[in-house]
PDB file of C-alpha atoms in Angstrom:
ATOM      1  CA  UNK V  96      11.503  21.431 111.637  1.00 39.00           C
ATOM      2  CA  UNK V  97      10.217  18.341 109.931  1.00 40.00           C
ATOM      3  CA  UNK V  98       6.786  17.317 111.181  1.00 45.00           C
ATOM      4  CA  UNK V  99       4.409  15.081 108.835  1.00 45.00           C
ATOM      5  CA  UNK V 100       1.047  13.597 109.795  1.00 46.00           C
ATOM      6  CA  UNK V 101       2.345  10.111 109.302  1.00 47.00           C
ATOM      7  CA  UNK V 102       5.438  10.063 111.601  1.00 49.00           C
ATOM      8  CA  UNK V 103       6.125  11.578 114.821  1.00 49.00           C
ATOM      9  CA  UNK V 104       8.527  14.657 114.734  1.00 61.00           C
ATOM     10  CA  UNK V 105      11.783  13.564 113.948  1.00 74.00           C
ATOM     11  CA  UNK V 106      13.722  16.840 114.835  1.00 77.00           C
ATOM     12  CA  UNK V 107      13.000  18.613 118.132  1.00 81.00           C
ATOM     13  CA  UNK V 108      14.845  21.805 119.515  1.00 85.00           C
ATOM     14  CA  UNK V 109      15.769  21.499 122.739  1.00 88.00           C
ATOM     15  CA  UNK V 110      17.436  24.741 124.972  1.00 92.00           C
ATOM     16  CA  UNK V 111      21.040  23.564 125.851  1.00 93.00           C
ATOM     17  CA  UNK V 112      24.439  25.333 127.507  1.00 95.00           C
ATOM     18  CA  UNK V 113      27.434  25.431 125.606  1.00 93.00           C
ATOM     19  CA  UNK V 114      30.272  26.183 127.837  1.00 95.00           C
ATOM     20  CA  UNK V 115      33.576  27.157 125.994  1.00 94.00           C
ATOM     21  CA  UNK V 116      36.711  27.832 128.899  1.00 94.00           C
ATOM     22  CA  UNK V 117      35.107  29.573 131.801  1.00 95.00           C
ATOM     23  CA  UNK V 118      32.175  31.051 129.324  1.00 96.00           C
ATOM     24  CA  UNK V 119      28.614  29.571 129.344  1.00 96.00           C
ATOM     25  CA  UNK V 120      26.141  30.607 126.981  1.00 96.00           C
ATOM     26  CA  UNK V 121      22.461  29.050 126.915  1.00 96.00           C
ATOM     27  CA  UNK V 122      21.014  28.525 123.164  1.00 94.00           C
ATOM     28  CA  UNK V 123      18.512  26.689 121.515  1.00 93.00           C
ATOM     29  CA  UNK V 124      19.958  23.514 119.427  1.00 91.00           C
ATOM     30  CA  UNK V 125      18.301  21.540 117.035  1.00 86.00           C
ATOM     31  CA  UNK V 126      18.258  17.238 117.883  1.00 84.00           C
ATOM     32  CA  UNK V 127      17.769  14.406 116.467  1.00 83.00           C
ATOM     33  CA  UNK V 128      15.385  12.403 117.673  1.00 82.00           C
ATOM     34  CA  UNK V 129      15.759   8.573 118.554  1.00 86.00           C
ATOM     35  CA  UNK V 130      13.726   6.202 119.960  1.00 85.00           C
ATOM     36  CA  UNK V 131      12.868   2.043 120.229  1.00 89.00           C
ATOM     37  CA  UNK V 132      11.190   0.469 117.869  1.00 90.00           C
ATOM     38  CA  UNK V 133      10.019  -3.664 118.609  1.00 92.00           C
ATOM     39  CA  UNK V 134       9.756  -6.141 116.531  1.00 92.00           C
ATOM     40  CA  UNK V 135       7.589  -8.286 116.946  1.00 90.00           C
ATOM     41  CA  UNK V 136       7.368 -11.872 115.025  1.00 87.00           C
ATOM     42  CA  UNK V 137       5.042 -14.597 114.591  1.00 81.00           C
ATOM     43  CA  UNK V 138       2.932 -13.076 118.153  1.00 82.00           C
ATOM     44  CA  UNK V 139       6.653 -12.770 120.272  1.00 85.00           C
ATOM     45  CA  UNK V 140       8.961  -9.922 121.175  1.00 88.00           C
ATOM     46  CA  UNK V 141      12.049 -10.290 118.654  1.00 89.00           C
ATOM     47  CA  UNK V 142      14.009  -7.311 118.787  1.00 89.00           C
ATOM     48  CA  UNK V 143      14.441  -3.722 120.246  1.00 91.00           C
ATOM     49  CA  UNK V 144      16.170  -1.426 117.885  1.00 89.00           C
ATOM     50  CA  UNK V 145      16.838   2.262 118.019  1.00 89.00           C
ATOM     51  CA  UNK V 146      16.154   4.792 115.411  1.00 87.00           C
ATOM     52  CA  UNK V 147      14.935   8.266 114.340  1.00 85.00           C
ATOM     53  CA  UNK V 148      11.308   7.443 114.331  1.00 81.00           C
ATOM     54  CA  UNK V 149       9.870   7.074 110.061  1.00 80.00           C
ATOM     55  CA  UNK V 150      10.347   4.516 107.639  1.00 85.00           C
ATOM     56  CA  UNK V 151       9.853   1.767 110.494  1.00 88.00           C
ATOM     57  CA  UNK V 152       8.526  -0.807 108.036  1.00 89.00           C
ATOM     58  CA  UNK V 153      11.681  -0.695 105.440  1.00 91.00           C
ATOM     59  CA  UNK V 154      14.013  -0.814 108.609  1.00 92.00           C
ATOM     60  CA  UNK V 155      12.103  -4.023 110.055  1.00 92.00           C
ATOM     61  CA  UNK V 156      12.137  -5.277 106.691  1.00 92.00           C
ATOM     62  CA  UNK V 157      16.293  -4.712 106.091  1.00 92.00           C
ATOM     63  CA  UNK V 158      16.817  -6.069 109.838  1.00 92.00           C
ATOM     64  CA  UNK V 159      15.024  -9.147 109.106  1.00 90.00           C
ATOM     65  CA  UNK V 160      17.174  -9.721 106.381  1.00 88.00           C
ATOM     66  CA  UNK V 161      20.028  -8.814 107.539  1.00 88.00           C
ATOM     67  CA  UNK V 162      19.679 -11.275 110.526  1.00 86.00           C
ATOM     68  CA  UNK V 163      19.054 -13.834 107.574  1.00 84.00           C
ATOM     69  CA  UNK V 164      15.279 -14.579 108.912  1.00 86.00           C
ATOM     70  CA  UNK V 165      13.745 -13.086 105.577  1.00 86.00           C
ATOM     71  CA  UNK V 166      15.554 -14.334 102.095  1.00 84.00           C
ATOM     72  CA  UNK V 167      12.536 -12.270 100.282  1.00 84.00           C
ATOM     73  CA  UNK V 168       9.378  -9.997 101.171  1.00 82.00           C
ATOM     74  CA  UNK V 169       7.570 -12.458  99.672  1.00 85.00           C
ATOM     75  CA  UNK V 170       7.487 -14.607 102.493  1.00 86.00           C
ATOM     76  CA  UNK V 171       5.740 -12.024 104.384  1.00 88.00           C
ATOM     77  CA  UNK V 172       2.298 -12.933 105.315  1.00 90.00           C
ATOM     78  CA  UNK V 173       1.731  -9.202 106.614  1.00 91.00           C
ATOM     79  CA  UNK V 174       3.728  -6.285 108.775  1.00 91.00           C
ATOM     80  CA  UNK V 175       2.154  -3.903 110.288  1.00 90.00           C
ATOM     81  CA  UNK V 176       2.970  -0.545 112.056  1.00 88.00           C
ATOM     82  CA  UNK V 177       1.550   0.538 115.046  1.00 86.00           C
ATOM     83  CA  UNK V 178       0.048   3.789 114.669  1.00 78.00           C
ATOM     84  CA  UNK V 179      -1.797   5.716 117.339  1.00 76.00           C
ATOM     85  CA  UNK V 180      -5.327   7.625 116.122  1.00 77.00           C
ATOM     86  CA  UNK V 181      -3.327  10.395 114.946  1.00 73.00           C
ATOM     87  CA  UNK V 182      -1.507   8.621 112.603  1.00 70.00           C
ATOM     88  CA  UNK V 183       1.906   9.381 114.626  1.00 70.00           C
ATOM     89  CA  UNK V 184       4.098   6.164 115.386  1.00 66.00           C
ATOM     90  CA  UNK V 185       4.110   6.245 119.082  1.00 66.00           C
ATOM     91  CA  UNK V 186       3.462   3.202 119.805  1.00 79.00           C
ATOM     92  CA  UNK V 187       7.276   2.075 118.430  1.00 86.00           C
ATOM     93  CA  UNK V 188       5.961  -1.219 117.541  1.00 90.00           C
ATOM     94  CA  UNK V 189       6.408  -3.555 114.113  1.00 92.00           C
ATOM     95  CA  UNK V 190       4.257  -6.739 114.061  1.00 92.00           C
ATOM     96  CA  UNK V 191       5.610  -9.421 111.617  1.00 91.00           C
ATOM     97  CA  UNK V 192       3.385 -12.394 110.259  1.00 90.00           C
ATOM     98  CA  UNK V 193       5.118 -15.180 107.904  1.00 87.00           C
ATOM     99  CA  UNK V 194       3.137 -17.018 105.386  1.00 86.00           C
ATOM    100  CA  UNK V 195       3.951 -21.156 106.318  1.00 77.00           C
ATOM    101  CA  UNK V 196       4.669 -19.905 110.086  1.00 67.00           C
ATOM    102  CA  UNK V 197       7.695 -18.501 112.053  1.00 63.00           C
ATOM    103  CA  UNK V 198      11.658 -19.709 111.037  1.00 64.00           C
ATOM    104  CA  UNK V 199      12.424 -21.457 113.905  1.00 51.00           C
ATOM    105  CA  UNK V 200      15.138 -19.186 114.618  1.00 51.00           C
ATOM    106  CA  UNK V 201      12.939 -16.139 114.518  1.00 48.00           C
ATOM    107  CA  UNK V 202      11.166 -17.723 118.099  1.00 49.00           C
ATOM    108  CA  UNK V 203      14.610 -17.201 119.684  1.00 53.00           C
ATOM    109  CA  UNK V 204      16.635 -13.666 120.609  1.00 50.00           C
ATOM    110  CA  UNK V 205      20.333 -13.868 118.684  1.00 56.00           C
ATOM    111  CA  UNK V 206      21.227 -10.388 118.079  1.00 57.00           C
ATOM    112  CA  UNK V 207      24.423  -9.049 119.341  1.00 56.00           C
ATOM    113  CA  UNK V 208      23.848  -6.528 122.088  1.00 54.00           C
ATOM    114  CA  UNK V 209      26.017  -3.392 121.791  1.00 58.00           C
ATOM    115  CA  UNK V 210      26.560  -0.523 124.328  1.00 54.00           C
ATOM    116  CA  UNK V 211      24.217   1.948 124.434  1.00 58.00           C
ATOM    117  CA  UNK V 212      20.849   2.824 126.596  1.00 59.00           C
ATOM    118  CA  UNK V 213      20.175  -0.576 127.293  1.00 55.00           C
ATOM    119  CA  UNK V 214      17.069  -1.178 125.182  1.00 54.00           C
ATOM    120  CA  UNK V 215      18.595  -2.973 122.545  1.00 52.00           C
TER     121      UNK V 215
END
């Protein structure tokens, strides 16, 4: 089981029933684990992604850029991720700051929604 004092576990096991024809076993399985992480830009809510908690920064980072609302990390005035006083990333929360102020598009929600829990 990974487990580091930086990020929250990332793989859980978890006691599920397999049922194969008319047989059921209970086992213990090992999952993945995935939760939101917000991005927040320039003070407002941007974006809710989902992800296997670690490495929140580089995935804000490649989102931002992706979306075309950072052409280099230069232009970052800070990002920061939440951490709670254990060092574990439970508060799901990135907090962007742009040197020169927000794009003006950053201010406004254009992601395309896709289905899934609903967060996103």
């Amino acid at each position: 089981m990974y487990r580091s004092p930086q990020d929250p576990e990332r793989i859980i096991t978890a006691r599920v029933r397999r049922v194969r024809g008319d047989r059921e076993t209970e086992m213990d399985d090992t999952l993945a684990v995935e939760e939101p992480l917000e991005i927040f830009a320039g003070g407002e809510p941007l974006a809710v992604i989902m992800r296997t908690p670690g490495h929140d920064e580089e995935l804000a980072v490649g989102f931002l850029h992706g979306e075309g609302l950072l052409a280099d990390r230069s232009h970052l005035r800070s990002l920061r991720v939440w951490r709670d006083a254990d060092g574990s990333l439970a508060q799901n929360r990135v907090t962007v700051e742009w040197k020169g102020g927000s794009p003006a598009v950053a201010t406004q929600r254009r992601f395309f929604a896709t289905s899934s829990c609903g967060m996103c």
